[in-house]
Amino acid sequence: MEQGVIETWAEGRGLRLDPSTKERLYGYVELVHETNKRFNITGIRDKGGIMETLVIGSLDPFVGTSVLRGTSFVDIGSGAGVPGVPISILVEGSSGLLVESNQKKADFIASVVADLGLSNLEVVCQRVEGVARDEGRREAFDWILSRAFGSAYIATEVAASLLRVNGCFYLYSKEGDRALDTETLSHAKDLGLSLLLPEKAGLVVTSGILLRKFKPTPQAFPRRFATIKRDSRRLNVRSDHA
């Protein structure tokens, strides 16, 4: 069933998947499905749903573009490996850092990387704000990707600290920039980020939030996660993701 799902989607998007790419995407779905029988890596139980929601949902914003080719990205709060694993399979020449603080999930992602031979990926089991304070990784990446990490307010603070100037932060969101409230937009500006129309970066989606970094992020950021979360709750900012 998952084969039909991906092939129908690819055909509809005018995309030709080579046999190696399809094999790896099927392999990823199988690994998620089998692991889910042992512990809860995702709430999606059937292979077709895993393919549609996790794989296609991760890839769709970047189909038909070259925005990630040859660039470095960070997948913050990678969970079951999304969006980082599907993107690394599809996008030639990209290199990714997948950050996940849950040890079981990080171990799962590492096993996927090894089983599928994804030499362009590195997995780190650490809190994202800790990674962002690492001198060698701070403001070092071309793209930051976030899917189901938390509110846009929280994700934006962490992402800004990892992103180089002129790099882009893409936040998967069903509502697009309508999900950004005034407080989050103001916070993003303080962090050195501004909204960018997706088409300006070659993206062909009607959902999701895209920001570009226009200046360095102040050294005081990112703060401790508990502090960011407390501010998020105090400001009553919206939480929306895809």
PDB file of C-alpha atoms in Angstrom:
ATOM      1  CA  MET A   1       0.000   0.000   0.000  1.00  0.00           C
ATOM      2  CA  GLU A   2       2.789   2.456   0.882  1.00  0.00           C
ATOM      3  CA  GLN A   3       4.280   1.937  -2.590  1.00  0.00           C
ATOM      4  CA  GLY A   4       1.074   3.144  -4.192  1.00  0.00           C
ATOM      5  CA  VAL A   5       0.909   6.166  -1.894  1.00  0.00           C
ATOM      6  CA  ILE A   6       4.400   7.422  -2.734  1.00  0.00           C
ATOM      7  CA  GLU A   7       4.086   6.695  -6.443  1.00  0.00           C
ATOM      8  CA  THR A   8       0.743   8.505  -6.728  1.00  0.00           C
ATOM      9  CA  TRP A   9       2.165  11.495  -4.898  1.00  0.00           C
ATOM     10  CA  ALA A  10       5.354  11.570  -7.006  1.00  0.00           C
ATOM     11  CA  GLU A  11       3.363  11.369 -10.216  1.00  0.00           C
ATOM     12  CA  GLY A  12       1.104  14.191  -9.123  1.00  0.00           C
ATOM     13  CA  ARG A  13       4.115  16.375  -8.320  1.00  0.00           C
ATOM     14  CA  GLY A  14       5.906  15.560 -11.572  1.00  0.00           C
ATOM     15  CA  LEU A  15       8.689  13.829  -9.661  1.00  0.00           C
ATOM     16  CA  ARG A  16      10.606  10.769 -10.842  1.00  0.00           C
ATOM     17  CA  LEU A  17      11.964   8.680  -7.973  1.00  0.00           C
ATOM     18  CA  ASP A  18      14.884   6.428  -8.844  1.00  0.00           C
ATOM     19  CA  PRO A  19      14.829   2.814  -7.558  1.00  0.00           C
ATOM     20  CA  SER A  20      17.413   3.508  -4.834  1.00  0.00           C
ATOM     21  CA  THR A  21      15.417   6.439  -3.447  1.00  0.00           C
ATOM     22  CA  LYS A  22      12.188   4.434  -3.406  1.00  0.00           C
ATOM     23  CA  GLU A  23      13.906   1.487  -1.746  1.00  0.00           C
ATOM     24  CA  ARG A  24      15.240   3.688   1.031  1.00  0.00           C
ATOM     25  CA  LEU A  25      11.897   5.419   1.580  1.00  0.00           C
ATOM     26  CA  TYR A  26      10.138   2.021   1.758  1.00  0.00           C
ATOM     27  CA  GLY A  27      12.883   0.822   4.103  1.00  0.00           C
ATOM     28  CA  TYR A  28      12.356   3.786   6.382  1.00  0.00           C
ATOM     29  CA  VAL A  29       8.601   3.173   6.535  1.00  0.00           C
ATOM     30  CA  GLU A  30       9.215  -0.485   7.375  1.00  0.00           C
ATOM     31  CA  LEU A  31      11.654   0.415  10.177  1.00  0.00           C
ATOM     32  CA  VAL A  32       9.183   2.888  11.703  1.00  0.00           C
ATOM     33  CA  HIS A  33       6.348   0.377  11.453  1.00  0.00           C
ATOM     34  CA  GLU A  34       8.316  -2.460  13.064  1.00  0.00           C
ATOM     35  CA  THR A  35       9.771  -0.286  15.818  1.00  0.00           C
ATOM     36  CA  ASN A  36       6.303   1.000  16.643  1.00  0.00           C
ATOM     37  CA  LYS A  37       5.361  -2.527  17.706  1.00  0.00           C
ATOM     38  CA  ARG A  38       7.972  -2.369  20.486  1.00  0.00           C
ATOM     39  CA  PHE A  39       7.598   1.215  21.663  1.00  0.00           C
ATOM     40  CA  ASN A  40       5.652   4.283  20.622  1.00  0.00           C
ATOM     41  CA  ILE A  41       7.785   6.091  18.040  1.00  0.00           C
ATOM     42  CA  THR A  42       4.707   7.579  16.323  1.00  0.00           C
ATOM     43  CA  GLY A  43       0.944   7.468  16.741  1.00  0.00           C
ATOM     44  CA  ILE A  44       0.537   6.340  13.122  1.00  0.00           C
ATOM     45  CA  ARG A  45       0.181   2.549  12.981  1.00  0.00           C
ATOM     46  CA  ASP A  46      -0.203   1.558   9.327  1.00  0.00           C
ATOM     47  CA  LYS A  47       2.478   1.757   6.632  1.00  0.00           C
ATOM     48  CA  GLY A  48       0.355   3.798   4.248  1.00  0.00           C
ATOM     49  CA  GLY A  49      -0.223   6.408   6.937  1.00  0.00           C
ATOM     50  CA  ILE A  50       3.471   6.501   7.840  1.00  0.00           C
ATOM     51  CA  MET A  51       4.353   7.059   4.191  1.00  0.00           C
ATOM     52  CA  GLU A  52       1.724   9.735   3.686  1.00  0.00           C
ATOM     53  CA  THR A  53       2.107  11.643   6.936  1.00  0.00           C
ATOM     54  CA  LEU A  54       5.760  11.238   7.896  1.00  0.00           C
ATOM     55  CA  VAL A  55       7.476  10.814   4.529  1.00  0.00           C
ATOM     56  CA  ILE A  56       5.350  12.766   2.048  1.00  0.00           C
ATOM     57  CA  GLY A  57       4.463  15.363   4.679  1.00  0.00           C
ATOM     58  CA  SER A  58       8.185  15.993   5.190  1.00  0.00           C
ATOM     59  CA  LEU A  59       9.125  16.075   1.518  1.00  0.00           C
ATOM     60  CA  ASP A  60       6.261  17.983  -0.068  1.00  0.00           C
ATOM     61  CA  PRO A  61       7.483  21.537   0.705  1.00  0.00           C
ATOM     62  CA  PHE A  62      10.818  20.875  -0.997  1.00  0.00           C
ATOM     63  CA  VAL A  63       9.827  18.950  -4.117  1.00  0.00           C
ATOM     64  CA  GLY A  64      10.936  20.475  -7.403  1.00  0.00           C
ATOM     65  CA  THR A  65      13.351  22.899  -5.764  1.00  0.00           C
ATOM     66  CA  SER A  66      17.080  22.899  -5.157  1.00  0.00           C
ATOM     67  CA  VAL A  67      17.036  24.863  -1.924  1.00  0.00           C
ATOM     68  CA  LEU A  68      18.580  22.127   0.225  1.00  0.00           C
ATOM     69  CA  ARG A  69      20.972  20.622  -2.314  1.00  0.00           C
ATOM     70  CA  GLY A  70      24.559  20.968  -1.159  1.00  0.00           C
ATOM     71  CA  THR A  71      23.547  22.650   2.088  1.00  0.00           C
ATOM     72  CA  SER A  72      23.714  21.739   5.759  1.00  0.00           C
ATOM     73  CA  PHE A  73      20.561  21.496   7.837  1.00  0.00           C
ATOM     74  CA  VAL A  74      19.495  20.741  11.397  1.00  0.00           C
ATOM     75  CA  ASP A  75      16.297  18.853  12.197  1.00  0.00           C
ATOM     76  CA  ILE A  76      15.386  20.013  15.700  1.00  0.00           C
ATOM     77  CA  GLY A  77      13.375  17.569  17.796  1.00  0.00           C
ATOM     78  CA  SER A  78      13.600  14.877  15.133  1.00  0.00           C
ATOM     79  CA  GLY A  79      11.397  12.309  16.920  1.00  0.00           C
ATOM     80  CA  ALA A  80      10.974   9.398  14.502  1.00  0.00           C
ATOM     81  CA  GLY A  81      13.476  11.023  12.136  1.00  0.00           C
ATOM     82  CA  VAL A  82      11.225  13.561  10.449  1.00  0.00           C
ATOM     83  CA  PRO A  83      11.722  15.555   8.445  1.00  0.00           C
ATOM     84  CA  GLY A  84      15.456  14.859   8.364  1.00  0.00           C
ATOM     85  CA  VAL A  85      15.542  11.229   7.232  1.00  0.00           C
ATOM     86  CA  PRO A  86      13.143  11.563   4.259  1.00  0.00           C
ATOM     87  CA  ILE A  87      14.809  14.803   3.143  1.00  0.00           C
ATOM     88  CA  SER A  88      18.290  13.297   3.299  1.00  0.00           C
ATOM     89  CA  ILE A  89      17.085  10.410   1.122  1.00  0.00           C
ATOM     90  CA  LEU A  90      15.485  12.638  -1.479  1.00  0.00           C
ATOM     91  CA  VAL A  91      17.743  15.694  -1.583  1.00  0.00           C
ATOM     92  CA  GLU A  92      21.071  15.021  -3.221  1.00  0.00           C
ATOM     93  CA  GLY A  93      24.156  16.547  -1.627  1.00  0.00           C
ATOM     94  CA  SER A  94      22.534  17.690   1.603  1.00  0.00           C
ATOM     95  CA  SER A  95      24.036  16.990   5.018  1.00  0.00           C
ATOM     96  CA  GLY A  96      21.989  16.956   8.170  1.00  0.00           C
ATOM     97  CA  LEU A  97      22.262  16.985  11.948  1.00  0.00           C
ATOM     98  CA  LEU A  98      19.272  15.291  13.601  1.00  0.00           C
ATOM     99  CA  VAL A  99      18.792  16.370  17.211  1.00  0.00           C
ATOM    100  CA  GLU A 100      16.574  14.340  19.544  1.00  0.00           C
ATOM    101  CA  SER A 101      16.734  14.419  23.352  1.00  0.00           C
ATOM    102  CA  ASN A 102      14.822  11.156  23.919  1.00  0.00           C
ATOM    103  CA  GLN A 103      17.385   8.341  24.038  1.00  0.00           C
ATOM    104  CA  LYS A 104      15.114   5.628  22.618  1.00  0.00           C
ATOM    105  CA  LYS A 105      14.124   7.798  19.684  1.00  0.00           C
ATOM    106  CA  ALA A 106      17.692   8.950  19.082  1.00  0.00           C
ATOM    107  CA  ASP A 107      18.837   5.312  19.097  1.00  0.00           C
ATOM    108  CA  PHE A 108      16.102   4.479  16.605  1.00  0.00           C
ATOM    109  CA  ILE A 109      17.155   7.293  14.264  1.00  0.00           C
ATOM    110  CA  ALA A 110      20.791   6.181  14.535  1.00  0.00           C
ATOM    111  CA  SER A 111      19.771   2.629  13.580  1.00  0.00           C
ATOM    112  CA  VAL A 112      17.850   3.991  10.563  1.00  0.00           C
ATOM    113  CA  VAL A 113      20.927   5.967   9.471  1.00  0.00           C
ATOM    114  CA  ALA A 114      23.083   2.842   9.737  1.00  0.00           C
ATOM    115  CA  ASP A 115      20.576   0.447   8.130  1.00  0.00           C
ATOM    116  CA  LEU A 116      19.855   2.730   5.174  1.00  0.00           C
ATOM    117  CA  GLY A 117      23.456   3.860   4.715  1.00  0.00           C
ATOM    118  CA  LEU A 118      22.683   7.553   5.171  1.00  0.00           C
ATOM    119  CA  SER A 119      26.251   8.766   5.510  1.00  0.00           C
ATOM    120  CA  ASN A 120      25.106  12.389   5.090  1.00  0.00           C
ATOM    121  CA  LEU A 121      23.360  12.356   8.493  1.00  0.00           C
ATOM    122  CA  GLU A 122      24.602  12.699  12.069  1.00  0.00           C
ATOM    123  CA  VAL A 123      22.386  11.966  15.072  1.00  0.00           C
ATOM    124  CA  VAL A 124      22.829  13.742  18.406  1.00  0.00           C
ATOM    125  CA  CYS A 125      20.988  12.779  21.586  1.00  0.00           C
ATOM    126  CA  GLN A 126      20.956  16.108  23.369  1.00  0.00           C
ATOM    127  CA  ARG A 127      18.650  18.987  24.180  1.00  0.00           C
ATOM    128  CA  VAL A 128      18.517  21.338  21.196  1.00  0.00           C
ATOM    129  CA  GLU A 129      19.350  24.441  23.200  1.00  0.00           C
ATOM    130  CA  GLY A 130      22.522  22.688  24.385  1.00  0.00           C
ATOM    131  CA  VAL A 131      23.531  21.960  20.795  1.00  0.00           C
ATOM    132  CA  ALA A 132      22.864  25.610  19.920  1.00  0.00           C
ATOM    133  CA  ARG A 133      25.301  26.720  22.636  1.00  0.00           C
ATOM    134  CA  ASP A 134      28.059  24.524  21.210  1.00  0.00           C
ATOM    135  CA  GLU A 135      30.655  26.922  19.803  1.00  0.00           C
ATOM    136  CA  GLY A 136      31.315  24.708  16.769  1.00  0.00           C
ATOM    137  CA  ARG A 137      27.626  24.526  15.851  1.00  0.00           C
ATOM    138  CA  ARG A 138      26.309  27.931  16.807  1.00  0.00           C
ATOM    139  CA  GLU A 139      25.209  29.901  13.727  1.00  0.00           C
ATOM    140  CA  ALA A 140      26.815  27.268  11.499  1.00  0.00           C
ATOM    141  CA  PHE A 141      23.948  25.859   9.396  1.00  0.00           C
ATOM    142  CA  ASP A 142      22.223  26.876   6.159  1.00  0.00           C
ATOM    143  CA  TRP A 143      18.754  25.574   7.068  1.00  0.00           C
ATOM    144  CA  ILE A 144      16.910  24.679  10.272  1.00  0.00           C
ATOM    145  CA  LEU A 145      13.827  22.458  10.013  1.00  0.00           C
ATOM    146  CA  SER A 146      11.230  21.981  12.721  1.00  0.00           C
ATOM    147  CA  ARG A 147       8.233  19.685  12.729  1.00  0.00           C
ATOM    148  CA  ALA A 148       6.199  19.103  15.926  1.00  0.00           C
ATOM    149  CA  PHE A 149       8.935  20.552  18.169  1.00  0.00           C
ATOM    150  CA  GLY A 150       6.658  22.895  20.068  1.00  0.00           C
ATOM    151  CA  SER A 151       5.275  26.390  19.655  1.00  0.00           C
ATOM    152  CA  ALA A 152       6.730  28.650  16.981  1.00  0.00           C
ATOM    153  CA  TYR A 153       8.006  30.895  19.785  1.00  0.00           C
ATOM    154  CA  ILE A 154      10.118  28.095  21.286  1.00  0.00           C
ATOM    155  CA  ALA A 155      11.320  26.672  17.971  1.00  0.00           C
ATOM    156  CA  THR A 156      12.275  30.106  16.660  1.00  0.00           C
ATOM    157  CA  GLU A 157      14.556  30.918  19.591  1.00  0.00           C
ATOM    158  CA  VAL A 158      16.443  27.638  19.276  1.00  0.00           C
ATOM    159  CA  ALA A 159      16.589  27.725  15.484  1.00  0.00           C
ATOM    160  CA  ALA A 160      17.951  31.271  15.323  1.00  0.00           C
ATOM    161  CA  SER A 161      20.948  30.319  17.432  1.00  0.00           C
ATOM    162  CA  LEU A 162      21.923  27.514  15.039  1.00  0.00           C
ATOM    163  CA  LEU A 163      21.307  29.383  11.805  1.00  0.00           C
ATOM    164  CA  ARG A 164      23.972  31.330   9.923  1.00  0.00           C
ATOM    165  CA  VAL A 165      23.214  34.821   8.655  1.00  0.00           C
ATOM    166  CA  ASN A 166      21.230  34.593   5.380  1.00  0.00           C
ATOM    167  CA  GLY A 167      20.206  31.040   6.265  1.00  0.00           C
ATOM    168  CA  CYS A 168      16.545  29.956   6.436  1.00  0.00           C
ATOM    169  CA  PHE A 169      14.334  28.426   9.106  1.00  0.00           C
ATOM    170  CA  TYR A 170      11.376  26.383   7.892  1.00  0.00           C
ATOM    171  CA  LEU A 171       8.678  25.533  10.426  1.00  0.00           C
ATOM    172  CA  TYR A 172       6.110  22.996   9.264  1.00  0.00           C
ATOM    173  CA  SER A 173       2.693  24.474   9.997  1.00  0.00           C
ATOM    174  CA  LYS A 174      -0.781  23.823   8.658  1.00  0.00           C
ATOM    175  CA  GLU A 175      -1.718  27.472   8.984  1.00  0.00           C
ATOM    176  CA  GLY A 176       1.355  29.097   7.453  1.00  0.00           C
ATOM    177  CA  ASP A 177       2.370  32.474   8.848  1.00  0.00           C
ATOM    178  CA  ARG A 178      -1.151  32.919  10.254  1.00  0.00           C
ATOM    179  CA  ALA A 179       0.151  30.735  13.105  1.00  0.00           C
ATOM    180  CA  LEU A 180       2.582  33.511  14.127  1.00  0.00           C
ATOM    181  CA  ASP A 181       1.238  35.913  16.696  1.00  0.00           C
ATOM    182  CA  THR A 182       2.575  39.394  17.390  1.00  0.00           C
ATOM    183  CA  GLU A 183       4.725  38.239  20.319  1.00  0.00           C
ATOM    184  CA  THR A 184       6.424  35.523  18.279  1.00  0.00           C
ATOM    185  CA  LEU A 185       7.082  37.860  15.341  1.00  0.00           C
ATOM    186  CA  SER A 186       8.584  40.438  17.684  1.00  0.00           C
ATOM    187  CA  HIS A 187      10.733  37.768  19.348  1.00  0.00           C
ATOM    188  CA  ALA A 188      11.895  36.502  15.950  1.00  0.00           C
ATOM    189  CA  LYS A 189      12.996  40.018  14.987  1.00  0.00           C
ATOM    190  CA  ASP A 190      14.999  40.352  18.226  1.00  0.00           C
ATOM    191  CA  LEU A 191      16.683  37.046  17.356  1.00  0.00           C
ATOM    192  CA  GLY A 192      17.612  38.292  13.879  1.00  0.00           C
ATOM    193  CA  LEU A 193      14.860  36.577  11.873  1.00  0.00           C
ATOM    194  CA  SER A 194      12.288  37.988   9.471  1.00  0.00           C
ATOM    195  CA  LEU A 195       9.459  36.422   7.493  1.00  0.00           C
ATOM    196  CA  LEU A 196      10.256  35.407   3.931  1.00  0.00           C
ATOM    197  CA  LEU A 197       7.764  34.449   1.256  1.00  0.00           C
ATOM    198  CA  PRO A 198       8.266  30.742   0.446  1.00  0.00           C
ATOM    199  CA  GLU A 199       8.477  31.422  -3.303  1.00  0.00           C
ATOM    200  CA  LYS A 200      11.484  33.670  -2.674  1.00  0.00           C
ATOM    201  CA  ALA A 201      13.378  30.558  -1.562  1.00  0.00           C
ATOM    202  CA  GLY A 202      11.975  28.340  -4.295  1.00  0.00           C
ATOM    203  CA  LEU A 203       9.411  26.598  -2.097  1.00  0.00           C
ATOM    204  CA  VAL A 204       6.076  25.694  -3.634  1.00  0.00           C
ATOM    205  CA  VAL A 205       3.802  25.319  -0.611  1.00  0.00           C
ATOM    206  CA  THR A 206       0.812  27.163   0.769  1.00  0.00           C
ATOM    207  CA  SER A 207       1.486  26.096   4.361  1.00  0.00           C
ATOM    208  CA  GLY A 208       4.511  26.325   6.586  1.00  0.00           C
ATOM    209  CA  ILE A 209       6.447  29.276   7.968  1.00  0.00           C
ATOM    210  CA  LEU A 210       9.701  30.476   6.420  1.00  0.00           C
ATOM    211  CA  LEU A 211      12.061  32.945   8.067  1.00  0.00           C
ATOM    212  CA  ARG A 212      15.444  34.232   6.950  1.00  0.00           C
ATOM    213  CA  LYS A 213      18.223  35.364   9.258  1.00  0.00           C
ATOM    214  CA  PHE A 214      19.306  38.946   8.589  1.00  0.00           C
ATOM    215  CA  LYS A 215      21.699  39.554  11.503  1.00  0.00           C
ATOM    216  CA  PRO A 216      23.570  37.557  14.193  1.00  0.00           C
ATOM    217  CA  THR A 217      21.562  36.303  17.164  1.00  0.00           C
ATOM    218  CA  PRO A 218      22.513  37.928  20.505  1.00  0.00           C
ATOM    219  CA  GLN A 219      24.775  35.737  22.628  1.00  0.00           C
ATOM    220  CA  ALA A 220      22.181  35.613  25.432  1.00  0.00           C
ATOM    221  CA  PHE A 221      20.143  33.193  23.282  1.00  0.00           C
ATOM    222  CA  PRO A 222      19.112  30.460  23.421  1.00  0.00           C
ATOM    223  CA  ARG A 223      18.038  30.542  27.028  1.00  0.00           C
ATOM    224  CA  ARG A 224      17.339  27.476  29.132  1.00  0.00           C
ATOM    225  CA  PHE A 225      14.399  25.505  27.713  1.00  0.00           C
ATOM    226  CA  ALA A 226      12.364  25.942  30.901  1.00  0.00           C
ATOM    227  CA  THR A 227      12.759  29.718  30.588  1.00  0.00           C
ATOM    228  CA  ILE A 228      11.727  29.780  26.927  1.00  0.00           C
ATOM    229  CA  LYS A 229       8.737  27.565  27.682  1.00  0.00           C
ATOM    230  CA  ARG A 230       7.686  29.711  30.644  1.00  0.00           C
ATOM    231  CA  ASP A 231       7.765  32.825  28.464  1.00  0.00           C
ATOM    232  CA  SER A 232       5.793  31.008  25.785  1.00  0.00           C
ATOM    233  CA  ARG A 233       3.085  30.159  28.305  1.00  0.00           C
ATOM    234  CA  ARG A 234       3.119  33.620  29.878  1.00  0.00           C
ATOM    235  CA  LEU A 235       2.613  35.237  26.484  1.00  0.00           C
ATOM    236  CA  ASN A 236      -0.009  32.608  25.604  1.00  0.00           C
ATOM    237  CA  VAL A 237       1.513  32.161  22.151  1.00  0.00           C
ATOM    238  CA  ARG A 238      -0.085  29.746  19.698  1.00  0.00           C
ATOM    239  CA  SER A 239       1.186  26.247  19.097  1.00  0.00           C
ATOM    240  CA  ASP A 240       0.621  24.890  15.591  1.00  0.00           C
ATOM    241  CA  HIS A 241       2.575  22.360  13.580  1.00  0.00           C
ATOM    242  CA  ALA A 242       2.102  19.741  10.888  1.00  0.00           C
TER     243      ALA A 242
END
